[in-house]
XYZ file of C-alpha atoms in Angstrom:
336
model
C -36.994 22.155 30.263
C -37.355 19.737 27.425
C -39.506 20.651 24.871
C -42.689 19.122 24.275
C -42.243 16.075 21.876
C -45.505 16.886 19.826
C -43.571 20.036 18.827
C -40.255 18.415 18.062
C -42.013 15.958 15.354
C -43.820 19.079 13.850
C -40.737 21.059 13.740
C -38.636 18.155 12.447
C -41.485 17.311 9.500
C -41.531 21.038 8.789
C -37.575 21.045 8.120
C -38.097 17.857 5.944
C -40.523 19.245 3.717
C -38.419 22.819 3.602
C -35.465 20.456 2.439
C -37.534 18.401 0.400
C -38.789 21.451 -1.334
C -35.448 22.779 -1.693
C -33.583 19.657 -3.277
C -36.674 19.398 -6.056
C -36.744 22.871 -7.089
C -32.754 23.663 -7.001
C -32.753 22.444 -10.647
C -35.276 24.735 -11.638
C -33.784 28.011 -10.141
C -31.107 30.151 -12.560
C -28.051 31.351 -10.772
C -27.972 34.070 -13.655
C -31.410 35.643 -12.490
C -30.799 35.097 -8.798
C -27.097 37.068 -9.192
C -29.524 40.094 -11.299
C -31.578 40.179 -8.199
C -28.876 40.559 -5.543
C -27.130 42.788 -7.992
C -30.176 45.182 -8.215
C -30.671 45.326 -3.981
C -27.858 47.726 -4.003
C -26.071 47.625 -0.720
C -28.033 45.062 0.514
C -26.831 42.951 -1.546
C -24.034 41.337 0.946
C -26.519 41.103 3.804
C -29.225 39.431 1.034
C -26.802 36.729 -0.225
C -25.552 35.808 3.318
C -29.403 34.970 4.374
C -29.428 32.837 1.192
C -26.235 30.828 2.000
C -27.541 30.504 5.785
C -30.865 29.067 4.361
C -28.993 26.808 1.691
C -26.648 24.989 4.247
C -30.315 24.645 6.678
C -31.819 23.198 3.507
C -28.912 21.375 1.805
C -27.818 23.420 -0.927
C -24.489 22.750 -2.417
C -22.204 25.097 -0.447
C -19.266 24.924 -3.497
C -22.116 27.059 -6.075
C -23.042 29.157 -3.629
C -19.379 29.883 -2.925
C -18.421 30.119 -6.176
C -21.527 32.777 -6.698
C -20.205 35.053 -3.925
C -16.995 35.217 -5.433
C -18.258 36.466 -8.801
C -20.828 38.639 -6.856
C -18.720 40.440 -4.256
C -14.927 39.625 -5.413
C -12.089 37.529 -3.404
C -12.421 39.831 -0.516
C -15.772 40.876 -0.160
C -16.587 37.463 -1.090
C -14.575 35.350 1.183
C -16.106 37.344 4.567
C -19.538 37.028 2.964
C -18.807 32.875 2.263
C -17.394 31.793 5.163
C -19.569 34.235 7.365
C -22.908 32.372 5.573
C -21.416 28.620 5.789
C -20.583 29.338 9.975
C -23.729 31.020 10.779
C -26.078 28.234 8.592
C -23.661 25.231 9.396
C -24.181 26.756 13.368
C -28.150 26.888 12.813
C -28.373 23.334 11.350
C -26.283 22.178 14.544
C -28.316 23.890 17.171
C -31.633 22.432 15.007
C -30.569 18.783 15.199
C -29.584 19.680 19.051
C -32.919 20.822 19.971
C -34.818 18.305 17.800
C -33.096 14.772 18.209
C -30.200 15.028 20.546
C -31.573 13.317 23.919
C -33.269 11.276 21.320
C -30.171 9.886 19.851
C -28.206 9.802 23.131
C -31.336 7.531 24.871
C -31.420 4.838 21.844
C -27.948 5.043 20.930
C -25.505 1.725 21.772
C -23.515 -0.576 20.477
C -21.246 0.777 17.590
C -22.842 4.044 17.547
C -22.752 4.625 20.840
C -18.878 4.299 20.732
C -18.551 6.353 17.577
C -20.355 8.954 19.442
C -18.627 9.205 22.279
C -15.470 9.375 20.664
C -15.990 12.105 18.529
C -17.378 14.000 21.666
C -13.605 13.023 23.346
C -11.992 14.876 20.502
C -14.129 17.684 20.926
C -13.256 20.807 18.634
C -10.474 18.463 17.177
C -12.607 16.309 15.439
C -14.760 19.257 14.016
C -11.259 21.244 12.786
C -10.259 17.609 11.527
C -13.524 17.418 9.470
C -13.958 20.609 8.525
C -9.994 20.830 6.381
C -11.351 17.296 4.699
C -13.475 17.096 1.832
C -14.664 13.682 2.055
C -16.959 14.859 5.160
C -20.155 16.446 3.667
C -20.610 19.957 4.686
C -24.479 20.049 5.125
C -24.887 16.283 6.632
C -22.158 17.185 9.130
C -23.756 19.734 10.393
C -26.309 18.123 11.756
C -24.757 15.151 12.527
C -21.985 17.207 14.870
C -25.633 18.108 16.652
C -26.284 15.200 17.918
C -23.053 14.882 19.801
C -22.172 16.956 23.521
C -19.502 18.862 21.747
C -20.206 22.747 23.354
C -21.626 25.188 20.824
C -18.320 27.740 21.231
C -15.860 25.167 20.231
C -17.985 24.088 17.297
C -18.387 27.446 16.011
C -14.480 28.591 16.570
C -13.148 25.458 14.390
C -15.847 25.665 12.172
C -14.714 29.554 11.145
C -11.421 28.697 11.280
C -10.648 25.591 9.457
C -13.648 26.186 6.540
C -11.378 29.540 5.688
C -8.899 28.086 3.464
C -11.253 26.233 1.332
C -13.632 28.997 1.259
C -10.964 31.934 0.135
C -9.966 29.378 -2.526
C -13.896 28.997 -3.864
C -14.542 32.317 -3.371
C -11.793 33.376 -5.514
C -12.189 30.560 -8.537
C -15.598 32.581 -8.753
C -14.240 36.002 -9.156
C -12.101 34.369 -11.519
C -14.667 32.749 -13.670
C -16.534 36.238 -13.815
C -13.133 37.535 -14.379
C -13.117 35.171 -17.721
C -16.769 36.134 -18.744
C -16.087 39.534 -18.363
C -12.700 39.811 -20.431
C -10.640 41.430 -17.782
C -6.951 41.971 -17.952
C -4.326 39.875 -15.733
C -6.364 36.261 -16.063
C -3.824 34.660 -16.741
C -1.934 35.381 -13.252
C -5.385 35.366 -11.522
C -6.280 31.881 -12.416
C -2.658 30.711 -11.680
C -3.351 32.251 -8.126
C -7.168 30.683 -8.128
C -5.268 27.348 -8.591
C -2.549 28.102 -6.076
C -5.357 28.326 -3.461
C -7.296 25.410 -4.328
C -4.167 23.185 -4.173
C -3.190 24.250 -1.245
C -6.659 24.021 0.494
C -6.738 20.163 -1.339
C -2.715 19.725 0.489
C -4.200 20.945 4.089
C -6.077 17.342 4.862
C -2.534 15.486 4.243
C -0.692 18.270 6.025
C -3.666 17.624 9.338
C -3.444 13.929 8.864
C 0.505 14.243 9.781
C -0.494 16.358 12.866
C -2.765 13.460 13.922
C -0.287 10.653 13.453
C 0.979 9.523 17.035
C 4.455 9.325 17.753
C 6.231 5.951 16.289
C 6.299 3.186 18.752
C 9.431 0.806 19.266
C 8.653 -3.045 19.417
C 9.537 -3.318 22.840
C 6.672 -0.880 24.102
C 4.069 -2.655 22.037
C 4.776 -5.587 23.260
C 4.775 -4.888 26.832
C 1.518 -3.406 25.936
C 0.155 -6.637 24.840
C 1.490 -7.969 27.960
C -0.107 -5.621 29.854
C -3.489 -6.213 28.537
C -3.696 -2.541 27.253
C -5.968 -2.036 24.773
C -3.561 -1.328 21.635
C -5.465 -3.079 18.467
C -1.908 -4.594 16.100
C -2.855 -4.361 12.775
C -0.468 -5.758 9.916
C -0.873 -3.748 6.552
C 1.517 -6.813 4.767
C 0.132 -9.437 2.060
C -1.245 -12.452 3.499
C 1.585 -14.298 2.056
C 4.246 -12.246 4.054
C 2.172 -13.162 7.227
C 3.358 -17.362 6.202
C 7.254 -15.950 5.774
C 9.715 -16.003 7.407
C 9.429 -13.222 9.464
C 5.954 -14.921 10.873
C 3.097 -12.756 12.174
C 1.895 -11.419 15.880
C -0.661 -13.547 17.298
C -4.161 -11.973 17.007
C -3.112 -9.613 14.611
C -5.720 -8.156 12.339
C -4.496 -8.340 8.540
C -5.557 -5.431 6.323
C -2.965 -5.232 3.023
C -2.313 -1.590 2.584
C -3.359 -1.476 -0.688
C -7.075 -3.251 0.419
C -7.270 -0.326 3.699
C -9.032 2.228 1.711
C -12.212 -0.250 0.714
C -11.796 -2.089 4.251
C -12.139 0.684 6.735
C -15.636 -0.181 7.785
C -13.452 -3.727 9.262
C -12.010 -1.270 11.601
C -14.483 1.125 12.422
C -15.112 -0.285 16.373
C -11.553 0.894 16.629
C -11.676 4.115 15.285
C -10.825 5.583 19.071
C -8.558 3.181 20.015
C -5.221 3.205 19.704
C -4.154 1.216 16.689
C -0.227 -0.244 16.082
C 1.039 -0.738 12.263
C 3.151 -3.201 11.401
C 4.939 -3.937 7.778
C 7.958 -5.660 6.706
C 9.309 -2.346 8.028
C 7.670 0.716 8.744
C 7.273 2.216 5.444
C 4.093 0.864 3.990
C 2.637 1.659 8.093
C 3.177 5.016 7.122
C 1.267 5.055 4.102
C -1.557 3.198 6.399
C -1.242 5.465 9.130
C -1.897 8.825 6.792
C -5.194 6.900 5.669
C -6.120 5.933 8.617
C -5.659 9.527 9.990
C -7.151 10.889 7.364
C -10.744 8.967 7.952
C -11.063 10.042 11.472
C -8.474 7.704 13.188
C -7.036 9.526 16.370
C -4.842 7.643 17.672
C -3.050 5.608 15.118
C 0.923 4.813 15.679
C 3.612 3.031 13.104
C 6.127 0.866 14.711
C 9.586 1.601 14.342
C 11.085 -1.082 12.170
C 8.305 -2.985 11.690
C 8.043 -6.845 12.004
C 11.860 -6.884 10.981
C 12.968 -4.971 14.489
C 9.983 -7.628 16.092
C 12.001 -10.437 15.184
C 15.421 -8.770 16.074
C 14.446 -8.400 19.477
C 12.972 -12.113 19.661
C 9.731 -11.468 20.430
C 7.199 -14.378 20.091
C 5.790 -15.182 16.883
C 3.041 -17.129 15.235
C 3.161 -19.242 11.959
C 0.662 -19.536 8.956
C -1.980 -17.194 8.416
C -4.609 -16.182 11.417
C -8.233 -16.914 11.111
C -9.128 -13.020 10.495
C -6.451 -12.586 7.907
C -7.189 -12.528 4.025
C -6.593 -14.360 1.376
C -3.218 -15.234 0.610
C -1.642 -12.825 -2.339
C 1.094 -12.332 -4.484
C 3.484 -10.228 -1.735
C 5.271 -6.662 -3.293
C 7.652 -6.692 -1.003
């Protein structure tokens, strides 16, 4: 039974005002006497700090400081179960609170763009959570809720959140026991830091390594063209200058032109087609790579480089138009 919707808009205007409250006195709160007054609950002191990091990602506090806190609190192991527990359980709470207070809402109004967004990120499923959850860009606390609105099962959510927040969270975790290492004067910083910065790279090399494992196989010229044939619903988009597209080599009719080096400030151009399946073409198929990482790593799922390229298009004789298309941009200098 659907909750009454009286008690939805108190419930939702009670969480604004917590947050509210939150985000104007964060400034005014000092980590030094909060860590004193965890410190001086004794053993309770694990089960005290992992209530506060629930609260902070309900309320928005910056999960990085509070990870960085329980490292210098509890130390890298300790720590890192305390962390990553507190970031599951309060990322979990904030998704079952924007389920319970908005979620029919949002799936009644939503349409259009949004609608498709939505229901994309509901196909992926866990994926799209793991995917999210290795990459920075995504905002811990706004996800949260935003994952809410969606149908994506509570289990699945909570599985890939635990799993794929671990890396970065050891890594926080143990830059704090590190910087309380450095207060402190202990021996062996040297090699600790070294370590601390070990992890971090490699939880800031995990979102390349995940945007390899969403690339799609490469596609030869011959299948995307008897794709376009077919009337499938492949999306060609050319990553070459505009003045490569009047060359030699010509261009494939309703192509959409987006220069590599112009893709990372001209996503929103392709964000209808962030679900579809998307077909890169260059000179070759080196700068698609470069595109299709990009693209993967903004939430693209099913992105695929073709195998040589306008170069192999033209080998094969497959039709071509002349001059630049009426979506393309304007013409540039080409790199080659």
């Amino acid at each position: 039974m659907a909750p009454p919707k009286w008690l939805r808009w108190l419930l939702g205007g009670l969480l604004l005002l917590a947050v509210a409250a939150a985000l104007f006195y964060r400034d005014r709160i000092d980590p030094a006497d909060v860590e004193a007054w965890i410190q001086g609950t004794g053993g309770l002191a694990p089960l005290l700090f992992l209530a506060l990091y629930t609260l902070g990602a309900v309320l928005f506090l910056p999960g990085s400081v509070l990870t960085l806190a329980g490292g210098a609190l509890f130390g890298p192991v300790l720590g890192t179960a305390v962390n990553l527990a507190g970031a599951t359980i309060g990322g979990t709470l904030a998704f079952l609170i924007a389920r319970y207070l908005a979620s029919d809402w949002v799936a009644e109004r939503a349409g259009g763009r949004l609608k498709q967004l939505k229901e994309g990120v509901e196909a992926e499923g866990w994926r799209f959570v793991a995917f999210t959850r290795l990459v920075p860009i995504f905002p811990y606390n706004l996800l949260n809720y935003a994952l809410g609105l969606t149908r994506i099962p509570v289990l699945p959510y909570v599985v890939a959140t635990l799993v794929c927040m671990a890396p970065g969270a050891a890594a926080y975790t143990y830059l704090g026991y590190v910087g309380r290492e450095a207060a402190t004067g202990a021996e062996g910083l040297i090699q600790k830091g070294l370590l601390g910065l070990g992890l971090l790279a490699l939880a800031a090399f995990l979102p390349r390594l995940v945007a390899r494992l969403r690339r799609r196989p490469m596609l030869d010229v011959d299948e995307v063209h008897r794709r376009l044939e077919a009337g499938d619903d492949l999306l060609v988009v050319d990553v070459r200058s505009p003045a490569e597209l009047s060359g030699e080599l010509g261009r494939i009719p309703d192509a959409i032109n987006i220069p590599v080096d112009e893709l990372p400030r001209r996503l929103d151009e392709l964000a209808d087609a962030a679900e579809r399946p998307l077909a890169l073409f260059c000179k070759t198929d080196r700068r698609s790579a470069k595109a299709a990482d990009l693209l993967a790593r903004n939430g693209f799922a099913d992105v695929h480089v073709v195998r040589g390229g306008m170069t192999a298009w033209n080998e094969a004789g497959l039709p071509v138009a002349e001059g630049a298309g009426p979506n393309d941009s304007q013409p540039q200098e080409a790199t080659g």
